[in-house]
Coordinates of C-alpha atoms in Angstrom, one line a residue:
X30 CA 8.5 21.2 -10.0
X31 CA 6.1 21.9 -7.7
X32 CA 6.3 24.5 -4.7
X33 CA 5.9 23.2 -1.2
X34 CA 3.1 25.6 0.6
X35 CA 1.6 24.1 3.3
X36 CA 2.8 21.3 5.9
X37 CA 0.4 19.6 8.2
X38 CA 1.4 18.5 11.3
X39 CA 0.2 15.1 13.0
X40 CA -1.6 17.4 15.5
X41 CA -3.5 19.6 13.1
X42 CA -4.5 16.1 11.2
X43 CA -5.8 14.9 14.8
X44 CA -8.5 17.8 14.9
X45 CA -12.1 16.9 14.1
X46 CA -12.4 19.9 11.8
X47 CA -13.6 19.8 8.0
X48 CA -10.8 20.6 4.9
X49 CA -9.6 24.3 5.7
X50 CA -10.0 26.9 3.2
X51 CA -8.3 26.1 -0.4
X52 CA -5.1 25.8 -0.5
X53 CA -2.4 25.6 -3.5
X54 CA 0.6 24.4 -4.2
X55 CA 2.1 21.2 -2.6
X56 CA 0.9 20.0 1.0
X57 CA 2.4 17.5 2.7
X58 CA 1.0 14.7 5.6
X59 CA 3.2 12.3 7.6
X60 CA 2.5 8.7 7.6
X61 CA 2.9 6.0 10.5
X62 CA 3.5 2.5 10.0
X63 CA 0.9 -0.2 12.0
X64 CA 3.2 -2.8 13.3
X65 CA 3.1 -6.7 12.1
X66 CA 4.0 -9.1 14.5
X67 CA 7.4 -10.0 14.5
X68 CA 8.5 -11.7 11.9
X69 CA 8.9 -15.6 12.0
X70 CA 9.0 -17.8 8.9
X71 CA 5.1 -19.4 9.2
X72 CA 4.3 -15.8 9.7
X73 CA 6.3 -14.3 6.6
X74 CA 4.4 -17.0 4.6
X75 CA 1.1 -16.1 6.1
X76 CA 1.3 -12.6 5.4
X77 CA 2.7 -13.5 1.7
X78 CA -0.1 -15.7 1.2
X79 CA -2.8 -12.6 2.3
X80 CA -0.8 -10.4 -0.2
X81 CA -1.3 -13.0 -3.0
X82 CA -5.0 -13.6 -2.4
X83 CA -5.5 -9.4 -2.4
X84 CA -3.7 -9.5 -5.6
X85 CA -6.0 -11.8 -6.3
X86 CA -9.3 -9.9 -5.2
X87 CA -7.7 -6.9 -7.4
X88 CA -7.7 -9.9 -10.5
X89 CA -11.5 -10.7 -10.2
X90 CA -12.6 -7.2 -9.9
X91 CA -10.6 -6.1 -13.0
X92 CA -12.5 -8.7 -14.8
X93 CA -15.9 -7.8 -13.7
X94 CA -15.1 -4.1 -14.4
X95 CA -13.2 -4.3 -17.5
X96 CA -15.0 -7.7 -19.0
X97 CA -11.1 -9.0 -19.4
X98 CA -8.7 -10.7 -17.7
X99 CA -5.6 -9.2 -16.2
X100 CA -2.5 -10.1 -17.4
X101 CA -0.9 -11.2 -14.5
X102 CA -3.8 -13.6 -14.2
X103 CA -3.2 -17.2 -14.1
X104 CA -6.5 -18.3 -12.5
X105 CA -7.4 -18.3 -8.9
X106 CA -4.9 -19.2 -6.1
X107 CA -4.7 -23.0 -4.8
X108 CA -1.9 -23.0 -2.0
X109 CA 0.0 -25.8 -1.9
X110 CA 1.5 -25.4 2.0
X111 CA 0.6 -24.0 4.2
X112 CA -17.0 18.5 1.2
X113 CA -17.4 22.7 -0.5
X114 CA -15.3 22.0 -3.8
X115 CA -11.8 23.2 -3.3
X116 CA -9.5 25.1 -5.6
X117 CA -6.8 23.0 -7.9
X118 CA -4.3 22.3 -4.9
X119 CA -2.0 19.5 -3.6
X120 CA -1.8 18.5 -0.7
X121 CA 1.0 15.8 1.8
X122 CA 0.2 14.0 5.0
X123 CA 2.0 12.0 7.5
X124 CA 2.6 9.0 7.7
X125 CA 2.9 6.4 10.5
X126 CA 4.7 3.2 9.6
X127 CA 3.9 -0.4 11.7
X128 CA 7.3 -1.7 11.9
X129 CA 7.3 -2.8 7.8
X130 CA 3.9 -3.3 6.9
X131 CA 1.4 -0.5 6.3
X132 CA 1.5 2.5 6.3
X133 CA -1.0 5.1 7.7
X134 CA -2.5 8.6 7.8
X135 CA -5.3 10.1 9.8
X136 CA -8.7 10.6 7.5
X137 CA -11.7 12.4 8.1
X138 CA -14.9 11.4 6.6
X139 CA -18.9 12.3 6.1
X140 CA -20.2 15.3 8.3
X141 CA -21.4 14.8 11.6
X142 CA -22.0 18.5 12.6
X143 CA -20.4 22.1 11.8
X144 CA -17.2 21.4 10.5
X145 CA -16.4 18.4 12.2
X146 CA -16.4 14.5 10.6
X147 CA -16.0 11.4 12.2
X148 CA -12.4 10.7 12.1
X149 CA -9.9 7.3 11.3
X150 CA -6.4 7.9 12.5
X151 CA -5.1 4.8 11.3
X152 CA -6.4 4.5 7.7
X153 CA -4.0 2.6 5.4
X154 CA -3.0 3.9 2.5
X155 CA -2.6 0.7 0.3
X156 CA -1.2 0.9 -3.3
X157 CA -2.3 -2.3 -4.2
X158 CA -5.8 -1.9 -3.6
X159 CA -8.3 0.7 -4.9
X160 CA -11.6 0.7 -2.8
X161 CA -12.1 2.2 0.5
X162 CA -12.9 -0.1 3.1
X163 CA -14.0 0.7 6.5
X164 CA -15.8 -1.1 9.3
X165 CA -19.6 -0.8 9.9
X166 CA -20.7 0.8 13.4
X167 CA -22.7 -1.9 13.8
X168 CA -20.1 -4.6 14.2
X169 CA -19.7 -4.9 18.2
X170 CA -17.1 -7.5 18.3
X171 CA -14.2 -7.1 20.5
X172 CA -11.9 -6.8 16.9
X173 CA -14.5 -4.2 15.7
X174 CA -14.7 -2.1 19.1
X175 CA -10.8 -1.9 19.1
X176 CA -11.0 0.3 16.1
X177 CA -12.5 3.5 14.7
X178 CA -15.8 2.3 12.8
X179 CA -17.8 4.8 10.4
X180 CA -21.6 5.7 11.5
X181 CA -23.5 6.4 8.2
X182 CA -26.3 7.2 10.6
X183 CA -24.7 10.5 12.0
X184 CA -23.3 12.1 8.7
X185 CA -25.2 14.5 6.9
X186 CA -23.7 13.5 3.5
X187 CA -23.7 10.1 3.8
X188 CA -25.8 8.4 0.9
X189 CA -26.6 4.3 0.9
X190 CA -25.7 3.2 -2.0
X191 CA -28.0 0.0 -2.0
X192 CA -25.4 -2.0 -3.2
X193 CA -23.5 -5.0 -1.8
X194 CA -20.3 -5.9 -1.7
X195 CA -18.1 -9.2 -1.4
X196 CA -14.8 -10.7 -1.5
X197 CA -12.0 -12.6 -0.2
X198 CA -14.4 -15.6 -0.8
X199 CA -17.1 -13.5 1.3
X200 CA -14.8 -13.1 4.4
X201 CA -15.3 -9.4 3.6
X202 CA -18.7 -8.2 2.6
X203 CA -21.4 -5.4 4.1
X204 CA -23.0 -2.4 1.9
X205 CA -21.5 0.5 0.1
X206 CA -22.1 4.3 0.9
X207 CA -20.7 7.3 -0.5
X208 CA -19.5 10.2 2.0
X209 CA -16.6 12.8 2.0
X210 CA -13.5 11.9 2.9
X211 CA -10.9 14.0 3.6
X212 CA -6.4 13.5 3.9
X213 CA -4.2 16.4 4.5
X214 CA -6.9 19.1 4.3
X215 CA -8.0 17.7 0.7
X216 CA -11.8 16.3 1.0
X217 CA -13.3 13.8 -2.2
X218 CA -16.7 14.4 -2.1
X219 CA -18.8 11.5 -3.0
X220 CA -16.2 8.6 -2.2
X221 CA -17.4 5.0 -2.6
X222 CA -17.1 3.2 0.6
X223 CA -17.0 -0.6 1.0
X224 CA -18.2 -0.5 4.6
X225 CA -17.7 -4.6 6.1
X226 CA -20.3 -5.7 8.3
X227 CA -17.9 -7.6 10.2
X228 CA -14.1 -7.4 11.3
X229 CA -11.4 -7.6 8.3
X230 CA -9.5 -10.7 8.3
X231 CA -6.9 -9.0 6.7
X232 CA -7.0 -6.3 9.6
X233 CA -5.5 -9.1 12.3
X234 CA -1.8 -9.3 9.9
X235 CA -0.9 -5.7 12.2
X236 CA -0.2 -6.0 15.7
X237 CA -2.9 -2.5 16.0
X238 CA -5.5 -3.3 13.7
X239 CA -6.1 -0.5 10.8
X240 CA -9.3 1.6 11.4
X241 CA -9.3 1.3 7.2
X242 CA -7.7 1.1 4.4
X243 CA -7.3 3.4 1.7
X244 CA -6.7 1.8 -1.9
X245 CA -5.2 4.6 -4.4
X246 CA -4.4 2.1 -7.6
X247 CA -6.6 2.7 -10.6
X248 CA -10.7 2.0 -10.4
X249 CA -9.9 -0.9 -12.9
X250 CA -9.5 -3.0 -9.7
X251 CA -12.1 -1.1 -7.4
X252 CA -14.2 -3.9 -5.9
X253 CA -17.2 -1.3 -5.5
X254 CA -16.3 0.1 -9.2
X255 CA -15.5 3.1 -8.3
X256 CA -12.4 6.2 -8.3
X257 CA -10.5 5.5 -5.5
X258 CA -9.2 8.7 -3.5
X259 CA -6.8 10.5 -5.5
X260 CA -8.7 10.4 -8.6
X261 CA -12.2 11.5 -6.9
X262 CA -9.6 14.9 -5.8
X263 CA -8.2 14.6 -9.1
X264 CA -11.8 14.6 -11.2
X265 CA -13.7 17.4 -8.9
X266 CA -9.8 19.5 -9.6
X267 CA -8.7 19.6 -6.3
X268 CA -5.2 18.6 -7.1
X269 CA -2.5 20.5 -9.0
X270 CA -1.6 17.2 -11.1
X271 CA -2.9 13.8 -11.2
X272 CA -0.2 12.6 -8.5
X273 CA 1.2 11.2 -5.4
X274 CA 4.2 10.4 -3.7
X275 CA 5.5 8.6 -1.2
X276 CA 8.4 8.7 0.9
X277 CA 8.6 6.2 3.5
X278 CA 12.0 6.6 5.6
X279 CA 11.0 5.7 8.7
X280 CA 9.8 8.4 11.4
X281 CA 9.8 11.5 8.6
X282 CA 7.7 8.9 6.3
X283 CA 5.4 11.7 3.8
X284 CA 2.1 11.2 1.5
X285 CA 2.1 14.0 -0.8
X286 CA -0.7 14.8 -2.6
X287 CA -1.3 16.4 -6.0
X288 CA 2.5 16.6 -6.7
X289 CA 6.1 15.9 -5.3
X290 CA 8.3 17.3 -2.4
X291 CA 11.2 18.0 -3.8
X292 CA 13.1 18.3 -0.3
X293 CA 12.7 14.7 -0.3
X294 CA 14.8 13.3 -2.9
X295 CA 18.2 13.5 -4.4
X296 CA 18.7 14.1 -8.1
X297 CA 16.3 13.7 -10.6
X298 CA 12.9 11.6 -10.8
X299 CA 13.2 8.6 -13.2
X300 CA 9.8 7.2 -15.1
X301 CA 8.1 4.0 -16.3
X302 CA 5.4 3.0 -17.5
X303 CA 2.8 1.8 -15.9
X304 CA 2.0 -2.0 -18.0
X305 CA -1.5 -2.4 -17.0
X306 CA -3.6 0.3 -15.3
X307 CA -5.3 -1.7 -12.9
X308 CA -2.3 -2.1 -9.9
X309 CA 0.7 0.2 -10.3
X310 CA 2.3 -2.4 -12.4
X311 CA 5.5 -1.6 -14.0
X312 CA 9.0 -3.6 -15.2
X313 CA 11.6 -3.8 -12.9
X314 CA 14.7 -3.7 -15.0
X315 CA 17.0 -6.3 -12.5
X316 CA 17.5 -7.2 -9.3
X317 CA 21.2 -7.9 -7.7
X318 CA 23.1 -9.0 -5.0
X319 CA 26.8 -8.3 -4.2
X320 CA 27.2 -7.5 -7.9
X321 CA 25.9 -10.1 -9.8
X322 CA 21.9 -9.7 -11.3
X323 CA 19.8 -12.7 -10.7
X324 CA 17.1 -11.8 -12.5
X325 CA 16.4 -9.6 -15.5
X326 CA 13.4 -6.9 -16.9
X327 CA 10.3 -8.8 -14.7
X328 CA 7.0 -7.5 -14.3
X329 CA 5.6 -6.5 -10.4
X330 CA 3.0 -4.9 -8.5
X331 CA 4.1 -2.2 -6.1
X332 CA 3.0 -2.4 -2.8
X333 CA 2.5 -0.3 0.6
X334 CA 0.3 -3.3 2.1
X335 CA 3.0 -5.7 1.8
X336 CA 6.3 -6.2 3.8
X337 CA 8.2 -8.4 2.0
X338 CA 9.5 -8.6 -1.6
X339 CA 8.0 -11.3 -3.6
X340 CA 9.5 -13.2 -6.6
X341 CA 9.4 -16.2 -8.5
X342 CA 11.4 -19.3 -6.8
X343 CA 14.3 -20.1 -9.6
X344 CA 15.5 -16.1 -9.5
X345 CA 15.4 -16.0 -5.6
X346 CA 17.0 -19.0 -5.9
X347 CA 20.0 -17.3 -8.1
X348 CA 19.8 -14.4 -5.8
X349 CA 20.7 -15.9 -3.0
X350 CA 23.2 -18.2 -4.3
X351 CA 25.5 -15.0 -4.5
X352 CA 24.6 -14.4 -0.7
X353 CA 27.5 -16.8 1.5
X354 CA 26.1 -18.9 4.3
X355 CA 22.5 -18.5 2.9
X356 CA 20.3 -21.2 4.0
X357 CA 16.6 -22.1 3.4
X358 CA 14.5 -23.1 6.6
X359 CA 12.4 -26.2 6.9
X360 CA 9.4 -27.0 4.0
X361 CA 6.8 -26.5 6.4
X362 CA 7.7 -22.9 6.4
X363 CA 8.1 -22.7 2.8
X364 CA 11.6 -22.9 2.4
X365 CA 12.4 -19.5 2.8
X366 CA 15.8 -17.9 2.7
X367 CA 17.8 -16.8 5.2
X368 CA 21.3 -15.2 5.8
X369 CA 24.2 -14.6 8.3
X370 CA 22.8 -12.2 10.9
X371 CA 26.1 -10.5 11.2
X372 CA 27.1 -9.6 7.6
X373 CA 25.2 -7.1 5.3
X374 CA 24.3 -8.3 1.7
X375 CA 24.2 -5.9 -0.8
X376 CA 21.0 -6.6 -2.7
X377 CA 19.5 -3.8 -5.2
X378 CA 16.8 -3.4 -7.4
X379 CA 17.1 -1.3 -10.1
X380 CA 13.8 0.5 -12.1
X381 CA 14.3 2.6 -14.8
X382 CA 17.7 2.4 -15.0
X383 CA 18.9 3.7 -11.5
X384 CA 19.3 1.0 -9.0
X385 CA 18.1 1.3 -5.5
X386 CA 19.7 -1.0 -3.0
X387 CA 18.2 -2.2 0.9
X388 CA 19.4 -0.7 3.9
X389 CA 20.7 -3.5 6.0
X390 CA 17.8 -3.1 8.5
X391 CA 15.3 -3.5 5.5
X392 CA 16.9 -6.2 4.1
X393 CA 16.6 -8.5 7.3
X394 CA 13.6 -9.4 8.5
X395 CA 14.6 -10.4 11.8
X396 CA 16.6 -13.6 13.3
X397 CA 14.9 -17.4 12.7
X398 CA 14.2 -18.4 16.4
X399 CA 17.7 -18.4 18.2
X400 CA 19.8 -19.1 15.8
X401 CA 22.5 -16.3 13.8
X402 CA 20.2 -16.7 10.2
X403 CA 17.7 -13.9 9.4
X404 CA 15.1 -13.9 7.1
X405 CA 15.9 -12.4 3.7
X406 CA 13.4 -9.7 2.7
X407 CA 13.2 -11.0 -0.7
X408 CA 11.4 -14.7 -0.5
X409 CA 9.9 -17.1 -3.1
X410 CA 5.9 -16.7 -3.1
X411 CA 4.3 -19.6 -1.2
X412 CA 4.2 -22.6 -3.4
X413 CA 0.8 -22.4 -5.2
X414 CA -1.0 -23.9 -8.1
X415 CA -0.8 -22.1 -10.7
X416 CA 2.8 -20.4 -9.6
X417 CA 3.0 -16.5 -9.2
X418 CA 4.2 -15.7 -12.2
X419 CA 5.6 -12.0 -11.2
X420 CA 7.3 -10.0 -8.1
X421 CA 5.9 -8.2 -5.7
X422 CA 8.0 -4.9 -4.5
X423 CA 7.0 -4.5 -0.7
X424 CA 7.6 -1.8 1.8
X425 CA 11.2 -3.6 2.4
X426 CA 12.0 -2.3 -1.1
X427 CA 9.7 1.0 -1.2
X428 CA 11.0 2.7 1.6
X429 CA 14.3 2.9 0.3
X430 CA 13.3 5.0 -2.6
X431 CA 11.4 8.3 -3.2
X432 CA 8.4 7.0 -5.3
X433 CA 5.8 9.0 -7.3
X434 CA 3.0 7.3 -8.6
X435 CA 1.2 9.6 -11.7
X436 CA -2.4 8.2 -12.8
X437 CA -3.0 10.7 -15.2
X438 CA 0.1 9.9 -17.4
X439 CA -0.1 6.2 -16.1
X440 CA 3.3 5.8 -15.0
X441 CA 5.9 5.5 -11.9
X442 CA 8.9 8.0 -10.7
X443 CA 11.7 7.0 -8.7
X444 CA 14.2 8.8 -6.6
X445 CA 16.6 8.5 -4.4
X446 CA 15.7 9.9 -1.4
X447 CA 17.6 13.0 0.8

């Protein structure tokens, strides 16, 4: 186990200062969550959809990078409805949550004069995902002036790439650049940036727009075929180990990077694999509710950019048949599931043997209009062709657990957190 050496408080993270002298041992940043707007059924399917179709931007690139198809492939989506090199260290920041969506921490990057780099309070730090994307300067819209842009004109180390970038069906595209980027006093020198030439669709699902977003999955899925930010630190051996972990409970939320905090979690860490290297994929082993499993070992995609949990329609189905008064809400908002308001399901998920249930606040998604149901936070993926064949564990899920995510033995911890 790791020891804890440095902490870095929101403030310090604020400064416009480069990455402080080396430091060892395990540093820690908060995170902050950027809010969604509040949840209503057309808007839990909206957002569900955008997490599909990202998956599905992660799908294409592993194919152009790897010259294969992912497993979890079945084709595209159809919807149906609807700076200096720094000594081995580690390294934690904070992190700001959105009300249940994405999670954030404040990011320096390139070098725009001694010691100082342009700075991105809001960056996202998306496990499902592994490229950098940021805004071009030169996007004046009213979206793109609401946020922090980057300025590849104004850093010393910034380097155009001469490369292109695209996706999302080219609602995202603009150039690449490599630049330093630095979390938590850790800088990765040399980071490929996807920098849009216009605003990010995907920006608009948060009530305050992200001034990025960070992907840290593996490169297999990088859109600009590159190391995302933990293993750029990781190759130039700026972190103690190949790892991260997150702990997302609320106003104390924690990015730790280069190893684990072991104030944060109760017990000991269990592992599993990681099935395919491209998201951090693993098998779930079941989930539950009030004692009785509705679905068995399944495969899913962890993920910080997502609120909900996501899973195939005939095991939510089961799920919340063990949930009394459950209802589904009108097809034109996908038939999603709701529950009594005033009672407390006890729903779990279990990984790796040790079974991690919702708090009652993270289970409900808030009431449908003004009636007494609230939305589950487990829901059946908008009806598509083909069907999603595989869950996804959202931020409903994740921050009710100590996670560690470790690319260089490609597999998952979990906890349960202090």
């Amino acid at each position: 186990m790791l020891t804890i050496a440095f902490i870095i408080s929101a403030l310090q993270l604020s400064a416009t200062a480069s990455p402080s002298p080396p430091r060892h041992g395990v540093q820690h940043v908060s995170l902050t969550r950027r809010q969604a707007p509040n949840a209503t059924a057309d808007r839990v399917t909206a957002h569900m959809l955008a997490t599909l179709l990202k998956h599905d931007v992660g799908f294409d690139a592993f194919r152009n990078n790897t010259g294969t198809a992912h497993p979890l492939d079945v084709g595209e989506v159809q919807v149906v409805h609807g700076i200096a090199k720094r000594a081995p260290s580690s390294s934690s920041a904070v992190l700001t949550s959105d009300g249940g969506s994405l999670w954030t921490v404040s990011a320096g990057v390139g070098t725009t004069g001694p010691n100082t780099q342009e700075q991105f309070p809001m960056t996202g730090i998306d496990t499902a995902s592994a490229t950098a994307l940021f805004v071009n300067v030169a996007c004046t819209t009213t979206p793109c002036q609401n946020i922090h842009r980057f300025n590849p004109t104004i850093s010393t180390t910034s380097t155009d790439l001469h490369k292109q970038f695209a996706y999302n069906g080219a609602q995202i595209s603009g150039n690449q650049y490599s630049d330093t980027a630095t979390i938590a006093g850790l800088s990765a020198t040399g980071l490929v940036m996807a920098v849009a030439n216009s605003f990010p669709p995907t920006f608009s699902d948060y009530t305050t727009p992200p001034d990025a977003l960070m992907g840290v999955a593996f490169p297999a899925i990088s859109v600009t075929k590159s190391q995302p930010f933990p293993q750029t630190l990781n190759a130039q051996g700026s972190l103690t180990d190949p790892v991260f972990a997150m702990s997302l409970n609320g106003a104390n939320a924690e990015l730790t990077l280069g190893g684990v905090d072991s104030t944060r979690y109760a017990g000991s860490i269990q592992y599993t694999p990681v099935t395919t290297a491209g998201f951090w994929q693993i098998n779930f082993d079941s989930a539950q509710a009030n004692g009785q499993p509705s679905v068995g070992k399944t495969e899913a995609i962890l993920d910080t950019g997502s609120r909900e949990v996501i899973g195939d329609a005939a095991s939510v189905k089961k799920l919340y048949a063990t949930i009394p008064g459950s209802q589904t809400t009108t097809p034109g908002a996908n038939n999603l599931y709701t529950y009594p308001c005033d009672t407390t399901p006890a729903v779990s998920i279990t990984i790796a043997g040790l079974a991690i249930p919702f708090s009652a606040d993270s289970f409900n998604l808030g009431p449908v209009g003004s009636t007494n149901q609230c939305l589950g936070a487990i829901q059946t993926a908008p009806k598509s062709t083909p069907p999603s064949r595989y869950w996804t564990l959202g931020d409903a899920w994740l921050q009710n657990a100590y996670m560690v995510y470790n690319f260089g033995e490609k597999k998952v911890g979990v906890a349960i957190p202090s």
